[in-house]
mmCIF file of C-alpha atoms in Angstrom:
data_model
loop_
_atom_site.group_PDB
_atom_site.id
_atom_site.type_symbol
_atom_site.label_atom_id
_atom_site.label_comp_id
_atom_site.label_asym_id
_atom_site.label_seq_id
_atom_site.Cartn_x
_atom_site.Cartn_y
_atom_site.Cartn_z
ATOM 1 C CA MET D 4 -24.169 -59.284 -5.875
ATOM 2 C CA ILE D 5 -27.515 -60.815 -4.954
ATOM 3 C CA LYS D 6 -30.041 -58.534 -3.263
ATOM 4 C CA ARG D 7 -33.227 -59.646 -1.514
ATOM 5 C CA LYS D 8 -35.934 -57.415 -0.082
ATOM 6 C CA GLY D 9 -38.226 -57.512 2.889
ATOM 7 C CA SER D 10 -40.568 -54.769 3.994
ATOM 8 C CA ALA D 11 -42.554 -53.702 7.028
ATOM 9 C CA VAL D 12 -45.516 -51.390 7.568
ATOM 10 C CA TRP D 13 -46.418 -50.110 11.065
ATOM 11 C CA SER D 14 -49.346 -48.056 12.360
ATOM 12 C CA GLY D 15 -49.797 -46.703 15.878
ATOM 13 C CA GLY D 16 -47.715 -46.637 19.023
ATOM 14 C CA LEU D 17 -45.344 -49.301 20.278
ATOM 15 C CA LYS D 18 -47.783 -51.196 22.496
ATOM 16 C CA ASP D 19 -51.101 -50.471 20.776
ATOM 17 C CA GLY D 20 -49.855 -50.396 17.190
ATOM 18 C CA LYS D 21 -49.648 -53.194 14.716
ATOM 19 C CA GLY D 22 -47.807 -53.962 11.565
ATOM 20 C CA THR D 23 -47.162 -56.368 8.753
ATOM 21 C CA VAL D 24 -44.035 -57.788 7.163
ATOM 22 C CA SER D 25 -43.673 -59.014 3.597
ATOM 23 C CA THR D 26 -40.944 -60.591 1.503
ATOM 24 C CA GLN D 27 -40.000 -60.019 -2.112
ATOM 25 C CA SER D 28 -40.794 -63.662 -2.951
ATOM 26 C CA GLY D 29 -44.297 -63.365 -1.503
ATOM 27 C CA VAL D 30 -43.733 -66.198 0.969
ATOM 28 C CA LEU D 31 -44.617 -63.646 3.626
ATOM 29 C CA ASN D 32 -47.338 -61.322 2.445
ATOM 30 C CA GLN D 33 -48.489 -58.837 5.043
ATOM 31 C CA ALA D 34 -47.817 -61.255 7.917
ATOM 32 C CA GLN D 35 -49.054 -59.650 11.138
ATOM 33 C CA TYR D 36 -46.700 -58.578 13.904
ATOM 34 C CA GLY D 37 -46.936 -56.334 16.912
ATOM 35 C CA PHE D 38 -45.905 -55.828 20.516
ATOM 36 C CA ASN D 39 -47.959 -58.834 21.604
ATOM 37 C CA THR D 40 -46.333 -61.128 19.021
ATOM 38 C CA ARG D 41 -42.858 -59.993 19.983
ATOM 39 C CA PHE D 42 -42.976 -59.717 23.766
ATOM 40 C CA GLU D 43 -45.983 -61.893 24.580
ATOM 41 C CA ASN D 44 -47.601 -64.876 22.870
ATOM 42 C CA GLY D 45 -49.930 -63.143 20.415
ATOM 43 C CA ALA D 46 -50.844 -64.466 16.979
ATOM 44 C CA GLY D 47 -48.453 -63.418 14.247
ATOM 45 C CA THR D 48 -44.720 -63.306 13.722
ATOM 46 C CA ASN D 49 -41.823 -61.239 15.067
ATOM 47 C CA PRO D 50 -38.345 -60.224 13.907
ATOM 48 C CA GLU D 51 -36.569 -62.709 16.186
ATOM 49 C CA GLU D 52 -38.354 -65.799 14.863
ATOM 50 C CA LEU D 53 -37.767 -64.596 11.313
ATOM 51 C CA LEU D 54 -34.053 -64.231 12.101
ATOM 52 C CA ALA D 55 -34.089 -67.698 13.679
ATOM 53 C CA ALA D 56 -35.651 -69.240 10.566
ATOM 54 C CA ALA D 57 -33.173 -67.409 8.337
ATOM 55 C CA HIS D 58 -30.217 -68.563 10.447
ATOM 56 C CA ALA D 59 -31.440 -72.172 10.556
ATOM 57 C CA GLY D 60 -31.901 -72.192 6.781
ATOM 58 C CA CYS D 61 -28.568 -70.541 6.038
ATOM 59 C CA PHE D 62 -26.596 -72.764 8.415
ATOM 60 C CA THR D 63 -28.231 -75.940 7.084
ATOM 61 C CA MET D 64 -27.414 -75.042 3.469
ATOM 62 C CA ALA D 65 -23.847 -74.119 4.464
ATOM 63 C CA LEU D 66 -23.520 -77.472 6.227
ATOM 64 C CA SER D 67 -24.706 -79.295 3.122
ATOM 65 C CA ALA D 68 -21.924 -77.564 1.179
ATOM 66 C CA GLN D 69 -19.308 -78.401 3.830
ATOM 67 C CA LEU D 70 -20.423 -82.036 3.883
ATOM 68 C CA GLY D 71 -20.150 -82.190 0.092
ATOM 69 C CA GLU D 72 -16.594 -80.834 0.228
ATOM 70 C CA ALA D 73 -15.774 -83.598 2.735
ATOM 71 C CA GLY D 74 -17.302 -86.294 0.491
ATOM 72 C CA MET D 75 -20.469 -86.758 2.558
ATOM 73 C CA THR D 76 -24.128 -86.388 1.653
ATOM 74 C CA ALA D 77 -26.795 -85.944 4.287
ATOM 75 C CA GLN D 78 -29.935 -88.006 4.229
ATOM 76 C CA LYS D 79 -31.539 -85.450 6.543
ATOM 77 C CA LEU D 80 -30.447 -82.301 8.396
ATOM 78 C CA GLU D 81 -32.807 -80.754 10.967
ATOM 79 C CA THR D 82 -31.763 -77.438 12.492
ATOM 80 C CA THR D 83 -33.530 -75.309 15.093
ATOM 81 C CA ALA D 84 -32.169 -71.830 15.815
ATOM 82 C CA THR D 85 -33.092 -70.119 19.080
ATOM 83 C CA VAL D 86 -32.589 -66.350 19.053
ATOM 84 C CA SER D 87 -32.317 -64.707 22.495
ATOM 85 C CA LEU D 88 -33.697 -61.193 22.946
ATOM 86 C CA ASP D 89 -32.637 -59.473 26.172
ATOM 87 C CA LYS D 90 -32.806 -56.000 27.670
ATOM 88 C CA ALA D 91 -29.496 -54.194 27.297
ATOM 89 C CA ASP D 92 -28.303 -50.598 27.601
ATOM 90 C CA GLY D 93 -31.775 -49.073 27.892
ATOM 91 C CA GLY D 94 -33.078 -51.073 24.934
ATOM 92 C CA PHE D 95 -32.912 -54.587 23.605
ATOM 93 C CA ALA D 96 -30.197 -56.697 22.008
ATOM 94 C CA ILE D 97 -29.719 -60.166 20.553
ATOM 95 C CA PRO D 98 -26.768 -61.469 22.574
ATOM 96 C CA ALA D 99 -26.940 -65.105 21.523
ATOM 97 C CA VAL D 100 -28.185 -67.616 18.996
ATOM 98 C CA HIS D 101 -28.174 -71.338 19.688
ATOM 99 C CA LEU D 102 -28.233 -73.791 16.796
ATOM 100 C CA GLU D 103 -29.445 -77.299 17.468
ATOM 101 C CA LEU D 104 -28.787 -79.834 14.721
ATOM 102 C CA VAL D 105 -29.771 -83.467 14.300
ATOM 103 C CA ALA D 106 -28.203 -85.048 11.229
ATOM 104 C CA THR D 107 -28.534 -88.371 9.481
ATOM 105 C CA ILE D 108 -25.481 -88.880 7.282
ATOM 106 C CA PRO D 109 -24.778 -92.469 6.240
ATOM 107 C CA GLY D 110 -21.112 -93.412 6.707
ATOM 108 C CA ALA D 111 -20.098 -90.153 8.395
ATOM 109 C CA SER D 112 -17.509 -90.178 11.143
ATOM 110 C CA GLU D 113 -18.214 -88.083 14.226
ATOM 111 C CA GLU D 114 -14.988 -86.126 13.737
ATOM 112 C CA ALA D 115 -15.652 -85.236 10.080
ATOM 113 C CA PHE D 116 -19.265 -84.344 10.904
ATOM 114 C CA GLN D 117 -18.317 -82.044 13.795
ATOM 115 C CA GLU D 118 -15.670 -80.311 11.664
ATOM 116 C CA ALA D 119 -18.178 -79.695 8.847
ATOM 117 C CA ALA D 120 -20.738 -78.379 11.352
ATOM 118 C CA ARG D 121 -18.175 -76.021 12.902
ATOM 119 C CA LYS D 122 -17.147 -74.668 9.505
ATOM 120 C CA ALA D 123 -20.799 -74.171 8.521
ATOM 121 C CA LYS D 124 -21.557 -72.308 11.768
ATOM 122 C CA GLU D 125 -18.607 -69.972 11.238
ATOM 123 C CA GLY D 126 -19.023 -69.554 7.476
ATOM 124 C CA CYS D 127 -22.775 -69.129 7.122
ATOM 125 C CA PRO D 128 -23.479 -65.544 5.962
ATOM 126 C CA VAL D 129 -26.218 -65.113 8.588
ATOM 127 C CA SER D 130 -23.794 -66.215 11.329
ATOM 128 C CA LYS D 131 -21.410 -63.522 10.124
ATOM 129 C CA LEU D 132 -24.209 -60.948 10.350
ATOM 130 C CA PHE D 133 -24.848 -61.484 14.055
ATOM 131 C CA ASN D 134 -22.699 -59.821 16.706
ATOM 132 C CA ALA D 135 -23.762 -62.539 19.123
ATOM 133 C CA ASP D 136 -22.437 -65.655 20.809
ATOM 134 C CA ILE D 137 -23.494 -68.443 18.445
ATOM 135 C CA THR D 138 -23.419 -71.913 19.974
ATOM 136 C CA LEU D 139 -24.028 -75.262 18.302
ATOM 137 C CA ASP D 140 -25.135 -78.680 19.526
ATOM 138 C CA ALA D 141 -24.642 -81.085 16.629
ATOM 139 C CA LYS D 142 -25.841 -84.666 16.926
ATOM 140 C CA LEU D 143 -25.065 -87.320 14.319
ATOM 141 C CA GLN D 144 -27.549 -90.152 14.412
ATOM 142 C CA ALA D 145 -27.292 -93.495 12.699
#
């Protein structure tokens, strides 16, 4: 079993406090986050964009594996994940994630590409983590 760690430190109240997040690899090292970075447009990061980046990365790697199983190799896969954060039941919830993919795969048929993308969306470990409606727009370009 592979285990990865992330950590957070917070000081203060919800609206006036601030915090940092870090990752085991050091890619994020005390990256700033706070109320203004999550619910407004302040400088720093927030949990939802970190989840979006993780989902985009996971899905794209899963798609590469699915393409390989189908005898295809991508020249380029570009995925953007949009995580929705909405008020729900007196708090907040993530009800949906939308994946947008643009792929360049020489010789790929639309049908084989769409099937690989569907399997990657359903099989990606981060997709399995979310209890959300995950949608996908997959575009194969020449």
